[in-house]
Tab-separated table of N, CA, C and O in Angstrom:
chain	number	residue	atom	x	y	z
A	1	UNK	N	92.725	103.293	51.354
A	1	UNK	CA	92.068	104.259	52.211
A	1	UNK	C	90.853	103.651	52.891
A	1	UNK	O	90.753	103.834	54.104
A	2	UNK	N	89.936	102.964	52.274
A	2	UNK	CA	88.921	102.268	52.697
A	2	UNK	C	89.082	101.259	54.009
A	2	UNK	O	88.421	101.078	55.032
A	3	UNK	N	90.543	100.584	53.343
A	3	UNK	CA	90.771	99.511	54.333
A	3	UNK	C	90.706	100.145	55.723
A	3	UNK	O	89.901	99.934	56.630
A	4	UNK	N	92.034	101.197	55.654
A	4	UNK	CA	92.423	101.544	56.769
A	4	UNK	C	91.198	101.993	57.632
A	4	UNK	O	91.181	101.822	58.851
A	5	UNK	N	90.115	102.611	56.898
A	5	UNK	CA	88.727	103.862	57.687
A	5	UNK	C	88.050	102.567	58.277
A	5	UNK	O	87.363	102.750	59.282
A	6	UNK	N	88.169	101.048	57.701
A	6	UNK	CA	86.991	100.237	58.135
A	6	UNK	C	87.634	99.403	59.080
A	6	UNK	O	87.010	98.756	59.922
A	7	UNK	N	89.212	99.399	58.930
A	7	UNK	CA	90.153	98.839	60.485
A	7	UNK	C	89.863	99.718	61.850
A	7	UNK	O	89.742	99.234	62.975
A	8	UNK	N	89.785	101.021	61.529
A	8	UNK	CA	89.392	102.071	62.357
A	8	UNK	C	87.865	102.208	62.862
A	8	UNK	O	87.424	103.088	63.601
A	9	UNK	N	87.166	101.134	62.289
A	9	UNK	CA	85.643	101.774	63.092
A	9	UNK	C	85.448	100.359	63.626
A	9	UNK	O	84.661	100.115	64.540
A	10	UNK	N	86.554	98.991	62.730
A	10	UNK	CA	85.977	97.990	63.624
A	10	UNK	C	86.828	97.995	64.960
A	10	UNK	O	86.317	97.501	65.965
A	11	UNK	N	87.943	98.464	65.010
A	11	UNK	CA	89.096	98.596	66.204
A	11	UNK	C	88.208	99.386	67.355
A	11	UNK	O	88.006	98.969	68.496
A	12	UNK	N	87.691	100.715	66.747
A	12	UNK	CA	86.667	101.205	68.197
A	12	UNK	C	85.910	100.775	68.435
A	12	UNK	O	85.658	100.964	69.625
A	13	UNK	N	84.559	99.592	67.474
A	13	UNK	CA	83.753	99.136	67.609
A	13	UNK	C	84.273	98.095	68.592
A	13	UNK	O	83.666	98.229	69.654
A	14	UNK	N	85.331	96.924	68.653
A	14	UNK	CA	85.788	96.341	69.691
A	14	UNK	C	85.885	97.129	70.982
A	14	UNK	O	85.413	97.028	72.115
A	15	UNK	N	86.654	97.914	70.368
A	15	UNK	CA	87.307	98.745	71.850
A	15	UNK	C	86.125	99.423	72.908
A	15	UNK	O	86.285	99.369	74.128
A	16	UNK	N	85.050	99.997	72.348
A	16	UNK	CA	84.223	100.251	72.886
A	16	UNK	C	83.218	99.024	73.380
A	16	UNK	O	82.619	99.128	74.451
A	17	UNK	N	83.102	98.091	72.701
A	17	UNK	CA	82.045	96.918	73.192
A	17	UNK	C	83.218	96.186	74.700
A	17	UNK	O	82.576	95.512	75.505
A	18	UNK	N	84.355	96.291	74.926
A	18	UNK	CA	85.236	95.080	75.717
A	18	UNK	C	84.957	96.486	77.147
A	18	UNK	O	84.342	96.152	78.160
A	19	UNK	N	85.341	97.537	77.041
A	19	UNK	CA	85.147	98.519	77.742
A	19	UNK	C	83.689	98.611	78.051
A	19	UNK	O	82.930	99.193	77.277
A	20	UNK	N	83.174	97.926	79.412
A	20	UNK	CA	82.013	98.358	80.178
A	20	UNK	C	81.799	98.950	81.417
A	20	UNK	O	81.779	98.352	82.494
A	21	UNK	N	81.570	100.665	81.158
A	21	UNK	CA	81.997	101.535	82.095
A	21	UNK	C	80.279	102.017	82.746
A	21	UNK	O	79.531	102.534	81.916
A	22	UNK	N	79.715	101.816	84.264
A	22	UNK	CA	78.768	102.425	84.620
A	22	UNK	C	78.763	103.440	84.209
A	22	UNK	O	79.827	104.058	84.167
A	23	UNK	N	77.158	104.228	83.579
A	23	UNK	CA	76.789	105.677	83.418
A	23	UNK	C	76.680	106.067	84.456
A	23	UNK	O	77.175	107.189	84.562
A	24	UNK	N	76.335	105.762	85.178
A	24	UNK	CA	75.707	106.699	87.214
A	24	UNK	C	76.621	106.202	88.266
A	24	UNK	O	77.387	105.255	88.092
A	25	UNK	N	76.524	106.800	89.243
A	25	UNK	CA	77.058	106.668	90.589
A	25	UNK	C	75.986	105.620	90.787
A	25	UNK	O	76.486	104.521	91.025
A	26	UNK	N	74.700	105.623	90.762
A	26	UNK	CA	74.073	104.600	91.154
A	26	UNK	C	74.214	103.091	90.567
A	26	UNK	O	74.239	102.027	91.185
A	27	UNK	N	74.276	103.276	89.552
A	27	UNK	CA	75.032	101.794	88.828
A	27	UNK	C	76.169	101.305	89.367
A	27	UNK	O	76.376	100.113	89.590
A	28	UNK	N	77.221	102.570	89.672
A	28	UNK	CA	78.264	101.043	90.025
A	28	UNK	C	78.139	101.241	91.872
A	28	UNK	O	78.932	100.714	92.652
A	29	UNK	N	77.237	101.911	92.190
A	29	UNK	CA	76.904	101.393	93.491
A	29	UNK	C	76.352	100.367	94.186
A	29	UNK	O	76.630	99.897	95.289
A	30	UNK	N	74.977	99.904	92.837
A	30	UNK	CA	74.698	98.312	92.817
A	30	UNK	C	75.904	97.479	92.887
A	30	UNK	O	76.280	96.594	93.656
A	31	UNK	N	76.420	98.075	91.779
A	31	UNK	CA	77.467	96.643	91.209
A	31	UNK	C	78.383	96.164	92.472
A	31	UNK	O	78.553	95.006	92.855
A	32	UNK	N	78.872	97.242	92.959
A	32	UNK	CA	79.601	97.082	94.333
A	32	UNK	C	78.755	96.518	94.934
A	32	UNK	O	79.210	95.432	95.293
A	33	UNK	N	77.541	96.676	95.322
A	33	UNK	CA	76.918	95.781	96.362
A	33	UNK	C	76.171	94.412	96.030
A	33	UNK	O	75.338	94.014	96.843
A	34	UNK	N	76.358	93.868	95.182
A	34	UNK	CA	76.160	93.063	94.111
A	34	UNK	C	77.444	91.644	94.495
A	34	UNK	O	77.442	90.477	94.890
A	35	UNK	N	78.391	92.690	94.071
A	35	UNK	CA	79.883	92.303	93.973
A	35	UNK	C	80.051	91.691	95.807
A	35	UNK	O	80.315	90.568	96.238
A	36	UNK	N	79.832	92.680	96.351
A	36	UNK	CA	80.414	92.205	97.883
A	36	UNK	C	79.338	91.140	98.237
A	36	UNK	O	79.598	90.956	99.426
A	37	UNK	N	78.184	90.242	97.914
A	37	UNK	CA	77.602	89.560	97.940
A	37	UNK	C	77.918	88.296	97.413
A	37	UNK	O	77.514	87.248	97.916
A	38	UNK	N	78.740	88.374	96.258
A	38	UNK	CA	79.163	87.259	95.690
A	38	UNK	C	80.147	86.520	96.477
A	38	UNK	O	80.310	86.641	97.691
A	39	UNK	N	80.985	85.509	95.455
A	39	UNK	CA	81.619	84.720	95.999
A	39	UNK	C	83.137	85.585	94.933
A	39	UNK	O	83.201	85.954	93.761
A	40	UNK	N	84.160	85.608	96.118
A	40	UNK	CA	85.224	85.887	95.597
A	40	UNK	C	86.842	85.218	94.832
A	40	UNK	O	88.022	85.083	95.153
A	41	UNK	N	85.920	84.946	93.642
A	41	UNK	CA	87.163	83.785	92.822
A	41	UNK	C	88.115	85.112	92.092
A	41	UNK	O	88.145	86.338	92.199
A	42	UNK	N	88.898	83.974	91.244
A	42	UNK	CA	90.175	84.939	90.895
A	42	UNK	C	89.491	85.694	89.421
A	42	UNK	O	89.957	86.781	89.079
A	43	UNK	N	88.278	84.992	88.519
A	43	UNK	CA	87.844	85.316	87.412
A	43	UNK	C	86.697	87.102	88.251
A	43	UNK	O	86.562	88.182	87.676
A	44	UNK	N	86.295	86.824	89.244
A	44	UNK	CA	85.626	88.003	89.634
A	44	UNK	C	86.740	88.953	90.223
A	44	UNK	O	86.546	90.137	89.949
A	45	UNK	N	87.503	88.772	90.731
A	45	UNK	CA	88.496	89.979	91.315
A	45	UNK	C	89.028	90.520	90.144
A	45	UNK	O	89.218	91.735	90.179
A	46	UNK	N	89.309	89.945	89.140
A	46	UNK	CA	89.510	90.550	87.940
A	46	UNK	C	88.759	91.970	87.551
A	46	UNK	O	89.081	93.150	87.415
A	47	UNK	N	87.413	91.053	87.439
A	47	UNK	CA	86.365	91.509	86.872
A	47	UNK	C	85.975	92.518	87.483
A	47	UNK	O	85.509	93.394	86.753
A	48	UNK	N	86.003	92.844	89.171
A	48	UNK	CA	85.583	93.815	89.734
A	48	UNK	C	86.632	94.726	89.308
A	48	UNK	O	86.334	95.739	88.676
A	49	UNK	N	88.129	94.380	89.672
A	49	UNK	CA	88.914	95.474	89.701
A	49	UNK	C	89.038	96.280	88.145
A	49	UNK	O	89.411	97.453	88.185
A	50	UNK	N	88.727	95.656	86.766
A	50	UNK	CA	88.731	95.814	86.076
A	50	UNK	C	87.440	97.043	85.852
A	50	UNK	O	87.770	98.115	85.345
A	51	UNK	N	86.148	96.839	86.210
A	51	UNK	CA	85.320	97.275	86.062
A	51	UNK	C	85.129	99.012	86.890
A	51	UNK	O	84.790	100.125	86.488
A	52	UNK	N	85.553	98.442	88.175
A	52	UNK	CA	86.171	99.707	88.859
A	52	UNK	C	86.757	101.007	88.594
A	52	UNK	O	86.582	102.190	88.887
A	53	UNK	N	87.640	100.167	87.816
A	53	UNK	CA	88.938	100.941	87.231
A	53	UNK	C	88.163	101.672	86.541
A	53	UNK	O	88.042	102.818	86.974
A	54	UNK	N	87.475	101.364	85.427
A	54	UNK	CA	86.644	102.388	84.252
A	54	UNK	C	85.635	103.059	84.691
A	54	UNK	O	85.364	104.104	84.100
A	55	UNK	N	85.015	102.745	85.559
A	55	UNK	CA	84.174	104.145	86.256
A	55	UNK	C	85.201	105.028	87.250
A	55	UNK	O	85.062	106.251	87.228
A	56	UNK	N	86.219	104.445	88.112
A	56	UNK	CA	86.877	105.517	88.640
A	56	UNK	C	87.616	106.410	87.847
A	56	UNK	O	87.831	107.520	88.335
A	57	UNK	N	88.045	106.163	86.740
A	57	UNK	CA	88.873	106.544	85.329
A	57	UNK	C	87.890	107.799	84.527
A	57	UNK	O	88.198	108.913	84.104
A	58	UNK	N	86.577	107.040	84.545
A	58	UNK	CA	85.990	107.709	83.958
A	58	UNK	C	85.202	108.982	85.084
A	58	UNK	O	84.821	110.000	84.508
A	59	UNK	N	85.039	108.928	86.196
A	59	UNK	CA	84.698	110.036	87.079
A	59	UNK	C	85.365	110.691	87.941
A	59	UNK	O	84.960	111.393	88.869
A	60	UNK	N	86.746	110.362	87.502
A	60	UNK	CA	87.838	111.032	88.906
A	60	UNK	C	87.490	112.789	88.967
A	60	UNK	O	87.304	113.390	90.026
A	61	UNK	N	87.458	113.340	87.788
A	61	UNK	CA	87.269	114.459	88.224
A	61	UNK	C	86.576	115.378	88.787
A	61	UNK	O	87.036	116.393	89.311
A	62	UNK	N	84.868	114.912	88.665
A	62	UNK	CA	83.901	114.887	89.469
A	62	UNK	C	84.081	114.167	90.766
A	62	UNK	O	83.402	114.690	91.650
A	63	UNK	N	84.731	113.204	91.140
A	63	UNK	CA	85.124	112.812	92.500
A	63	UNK	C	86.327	113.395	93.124
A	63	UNK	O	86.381	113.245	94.344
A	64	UNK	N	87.172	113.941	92.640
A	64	UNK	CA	87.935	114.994	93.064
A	64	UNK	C	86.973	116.863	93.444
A	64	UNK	O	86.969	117.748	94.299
A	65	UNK	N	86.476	116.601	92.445
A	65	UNK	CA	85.968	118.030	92.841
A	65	UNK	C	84.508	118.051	94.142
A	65	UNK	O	84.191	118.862	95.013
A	66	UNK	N	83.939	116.747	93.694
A	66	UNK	CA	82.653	116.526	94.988
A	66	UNK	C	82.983	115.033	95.853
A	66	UNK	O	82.243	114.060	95.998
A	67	UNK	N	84.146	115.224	96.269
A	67	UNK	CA	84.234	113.716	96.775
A	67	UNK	C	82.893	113.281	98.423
A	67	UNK	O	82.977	112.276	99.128
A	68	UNK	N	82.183	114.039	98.522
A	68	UNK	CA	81.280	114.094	99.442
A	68	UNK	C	80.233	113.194	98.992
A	68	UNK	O	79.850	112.248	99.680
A	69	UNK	N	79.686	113.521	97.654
A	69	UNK	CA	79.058	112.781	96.757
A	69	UNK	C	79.259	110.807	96.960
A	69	UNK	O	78.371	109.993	97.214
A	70	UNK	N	80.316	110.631	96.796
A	70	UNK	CA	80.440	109.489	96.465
A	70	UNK	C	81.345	108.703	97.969
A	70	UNK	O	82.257	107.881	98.048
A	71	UNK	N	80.642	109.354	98.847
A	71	UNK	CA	81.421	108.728	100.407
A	71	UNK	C	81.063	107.232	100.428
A	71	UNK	O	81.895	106.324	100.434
A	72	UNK	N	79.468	107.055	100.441
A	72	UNK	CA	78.908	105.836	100.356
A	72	UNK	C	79.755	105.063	99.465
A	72	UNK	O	80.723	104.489	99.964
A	73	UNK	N	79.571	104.980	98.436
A	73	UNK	CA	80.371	104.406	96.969
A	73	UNK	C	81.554	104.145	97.683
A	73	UNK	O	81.784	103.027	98.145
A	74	UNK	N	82.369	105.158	97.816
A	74	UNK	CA	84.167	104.837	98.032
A	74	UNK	C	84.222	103.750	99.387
A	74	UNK	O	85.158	102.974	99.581
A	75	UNK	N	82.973	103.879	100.299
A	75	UNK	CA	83.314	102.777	101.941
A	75	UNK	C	82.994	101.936	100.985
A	75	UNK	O	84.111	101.524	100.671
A	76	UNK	N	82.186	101.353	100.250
A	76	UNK	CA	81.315	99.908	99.818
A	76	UNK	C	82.766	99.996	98.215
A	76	UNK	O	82.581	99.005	97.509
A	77	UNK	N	83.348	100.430	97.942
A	77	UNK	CA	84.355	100.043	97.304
A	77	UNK	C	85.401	99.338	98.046
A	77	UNK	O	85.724	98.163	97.874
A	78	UNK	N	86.099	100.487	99.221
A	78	UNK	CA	87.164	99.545	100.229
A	78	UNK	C	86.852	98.248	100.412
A	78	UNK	O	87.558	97.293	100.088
A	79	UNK	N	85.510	98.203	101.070
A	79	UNK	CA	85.356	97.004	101.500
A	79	UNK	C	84.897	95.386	100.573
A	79	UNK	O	85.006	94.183	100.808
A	80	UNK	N	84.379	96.200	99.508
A	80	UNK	CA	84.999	95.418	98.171
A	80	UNK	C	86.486	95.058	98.295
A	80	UNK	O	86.791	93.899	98.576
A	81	UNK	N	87.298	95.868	98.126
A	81	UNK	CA	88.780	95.879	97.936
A	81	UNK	C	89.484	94.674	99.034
A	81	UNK	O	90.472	93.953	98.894
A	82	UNK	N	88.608	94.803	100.040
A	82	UNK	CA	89.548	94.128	100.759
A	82	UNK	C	88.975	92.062	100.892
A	82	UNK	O	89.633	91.141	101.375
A	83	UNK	N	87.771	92.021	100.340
A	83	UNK	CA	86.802	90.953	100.285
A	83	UNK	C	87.960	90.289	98.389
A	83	UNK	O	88.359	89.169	98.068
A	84	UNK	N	88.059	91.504	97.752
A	84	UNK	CA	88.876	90.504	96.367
A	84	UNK	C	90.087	91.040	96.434
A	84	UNK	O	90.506	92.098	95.962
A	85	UNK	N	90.647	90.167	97.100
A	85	UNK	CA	92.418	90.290	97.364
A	85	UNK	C	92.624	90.463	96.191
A	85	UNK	O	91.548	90.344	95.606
A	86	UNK	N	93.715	90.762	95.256
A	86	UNK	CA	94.856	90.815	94.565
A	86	UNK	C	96.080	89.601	94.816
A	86	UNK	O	96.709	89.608	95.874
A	87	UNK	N	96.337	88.637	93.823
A	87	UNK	CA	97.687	88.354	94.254
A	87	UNK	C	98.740	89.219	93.529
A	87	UNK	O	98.851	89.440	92.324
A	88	UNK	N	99.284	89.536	94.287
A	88	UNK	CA	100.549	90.465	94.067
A	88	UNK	C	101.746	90.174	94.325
A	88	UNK	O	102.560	91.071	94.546
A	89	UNK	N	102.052	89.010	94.346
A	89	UNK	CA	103.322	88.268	94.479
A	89	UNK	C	104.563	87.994	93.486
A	89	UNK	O	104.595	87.118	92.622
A	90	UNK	N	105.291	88.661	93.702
A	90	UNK	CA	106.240	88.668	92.606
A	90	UNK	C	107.611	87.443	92.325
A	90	UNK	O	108.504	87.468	93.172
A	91	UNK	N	107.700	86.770	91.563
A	91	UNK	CA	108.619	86.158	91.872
A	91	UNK	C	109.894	86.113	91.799
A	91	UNK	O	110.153	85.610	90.705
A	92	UNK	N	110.661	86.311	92.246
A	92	UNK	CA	112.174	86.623	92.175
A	92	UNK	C	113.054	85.675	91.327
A	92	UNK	O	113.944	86.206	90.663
A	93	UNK	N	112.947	84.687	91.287
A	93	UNK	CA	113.662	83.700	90.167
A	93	UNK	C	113.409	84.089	89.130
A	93	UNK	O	114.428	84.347	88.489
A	94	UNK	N	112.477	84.276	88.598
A	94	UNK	CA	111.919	85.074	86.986
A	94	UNK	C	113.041	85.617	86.450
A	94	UNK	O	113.289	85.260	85.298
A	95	UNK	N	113.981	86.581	87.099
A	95	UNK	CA	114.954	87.139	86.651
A	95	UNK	C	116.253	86.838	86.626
A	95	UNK	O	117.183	87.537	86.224
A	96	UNK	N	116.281	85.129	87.341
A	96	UNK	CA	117.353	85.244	87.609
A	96	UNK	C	118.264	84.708	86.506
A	96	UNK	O	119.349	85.227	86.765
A	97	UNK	N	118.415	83.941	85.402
A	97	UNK	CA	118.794	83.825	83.845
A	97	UNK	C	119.319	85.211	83.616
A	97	UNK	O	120.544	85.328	83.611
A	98	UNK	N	118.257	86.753	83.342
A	98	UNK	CA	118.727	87.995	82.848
A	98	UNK	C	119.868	88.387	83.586
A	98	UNK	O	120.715	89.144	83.111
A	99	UNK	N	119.951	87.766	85.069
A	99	UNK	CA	120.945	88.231	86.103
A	99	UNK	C	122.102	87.914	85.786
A	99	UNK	O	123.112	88.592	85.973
A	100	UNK	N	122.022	86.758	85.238
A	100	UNK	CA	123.429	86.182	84.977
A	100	UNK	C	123.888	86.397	83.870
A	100	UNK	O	125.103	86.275	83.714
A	101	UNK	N	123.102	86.757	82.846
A	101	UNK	CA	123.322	87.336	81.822
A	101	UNK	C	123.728	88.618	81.584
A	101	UNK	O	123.853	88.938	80.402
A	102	UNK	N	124.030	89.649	82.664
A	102	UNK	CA	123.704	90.852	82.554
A	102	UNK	C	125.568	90.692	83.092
A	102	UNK	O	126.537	90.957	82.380
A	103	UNK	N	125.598	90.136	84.678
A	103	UNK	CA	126.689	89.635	84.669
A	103	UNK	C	127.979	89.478	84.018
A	103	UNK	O	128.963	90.212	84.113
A	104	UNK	N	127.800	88.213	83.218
A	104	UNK	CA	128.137	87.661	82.182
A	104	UNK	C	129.076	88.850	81.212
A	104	UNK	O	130.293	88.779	81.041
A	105	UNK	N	128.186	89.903	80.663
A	105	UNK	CA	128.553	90.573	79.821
A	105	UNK	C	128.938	91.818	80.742
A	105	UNK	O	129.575	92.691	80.152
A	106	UNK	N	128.691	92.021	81.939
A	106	UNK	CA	129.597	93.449	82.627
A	106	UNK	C	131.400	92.742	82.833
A	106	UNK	O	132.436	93.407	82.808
A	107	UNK	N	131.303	91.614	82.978
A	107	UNK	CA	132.338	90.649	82.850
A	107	UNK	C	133.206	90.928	81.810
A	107	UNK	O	134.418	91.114	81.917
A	108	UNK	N	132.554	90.950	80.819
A	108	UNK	CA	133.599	90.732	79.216
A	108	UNK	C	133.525	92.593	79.108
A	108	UNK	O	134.288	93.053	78.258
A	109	UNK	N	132.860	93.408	79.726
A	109	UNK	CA	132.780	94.954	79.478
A	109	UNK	C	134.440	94.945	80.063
A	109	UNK	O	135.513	95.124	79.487
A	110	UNK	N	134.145	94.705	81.210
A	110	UNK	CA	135.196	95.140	82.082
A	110	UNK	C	136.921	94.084	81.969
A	110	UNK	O	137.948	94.361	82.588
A	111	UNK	N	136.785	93.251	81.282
A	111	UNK	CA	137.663	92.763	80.729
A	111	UNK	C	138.164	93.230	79.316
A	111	UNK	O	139.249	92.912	78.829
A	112	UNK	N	137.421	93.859	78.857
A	112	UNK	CA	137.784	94.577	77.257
A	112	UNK	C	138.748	96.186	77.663
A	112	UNK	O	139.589	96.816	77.022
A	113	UNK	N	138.044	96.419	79.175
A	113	UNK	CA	138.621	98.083	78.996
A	113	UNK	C	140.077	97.419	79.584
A	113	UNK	O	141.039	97.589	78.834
A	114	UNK	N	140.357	96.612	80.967
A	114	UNK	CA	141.816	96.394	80.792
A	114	UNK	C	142.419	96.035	79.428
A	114	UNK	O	143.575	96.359	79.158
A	115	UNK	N	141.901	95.592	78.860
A	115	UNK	CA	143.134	95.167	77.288
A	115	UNK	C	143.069	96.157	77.060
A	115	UNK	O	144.240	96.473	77.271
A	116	UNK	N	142.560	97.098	76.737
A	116	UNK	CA	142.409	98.574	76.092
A	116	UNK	C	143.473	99.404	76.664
A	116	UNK	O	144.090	100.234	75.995
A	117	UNK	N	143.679	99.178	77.882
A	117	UNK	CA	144.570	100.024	78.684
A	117	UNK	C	146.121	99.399	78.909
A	117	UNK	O	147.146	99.991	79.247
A	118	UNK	N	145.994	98.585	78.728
A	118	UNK	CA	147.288	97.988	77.968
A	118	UNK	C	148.263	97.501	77.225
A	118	UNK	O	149.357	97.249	77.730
């Protein structure tokens, strides 16, 4: 019982220290303008989009209900957005082994039901 209660406070104690979410609109309004100042490597696009994510996560519903509030914020986010590309490139060979594999065995499917039927 012990074990498990002290896996459980060090698991949130991680979980809460790796998770760094702005308290204010004004905090991650710096950070955005902070951010669009820097230099845009692949370890910061991470880092922004990552960071983003947990204040938009954590205030959508107040920005749904006052999105007037946070006009400033959301332009100096876009234009964040568009300063740390994403690669989003997918590669199509990745799959292509499962392809043939998938193949492969609709092959022997469909060769089992003719014997079956004859």
């Amino acid at each position: 019982m012990y074990k498990k209660g002290f896996f459980l406070l060090c698991f949130s104690f991680i979980c809460s220290a790796s998770a760094q979410v702005p308290e204010t609109l004004e905090e991650y309004h710096q950070y955005v303008e902070e951010a669009l100042e820097a230099d845009a490597d692949s370890d910061k696009t991470a880092e922004f989009y990552k960071y983003s994510f947990g204040y938009w996560m954590a205030n959508k519903v107040d920005y749904n209900d006052h999105p007037d509030k946070y006009k400033d914020t959301m332009s100096l986010y876009h234009k964040a957005q568009e300063k740390f590309i994403r690669n989003r490139e997918i590669k199509i060979d990745r799959f292509e082994k499962k392809l043939k594999i998938i193949a492969v065995l609709m092959r022997v499917i469909s060769y089992q039901k003719i014997q079956f039927y004859l």
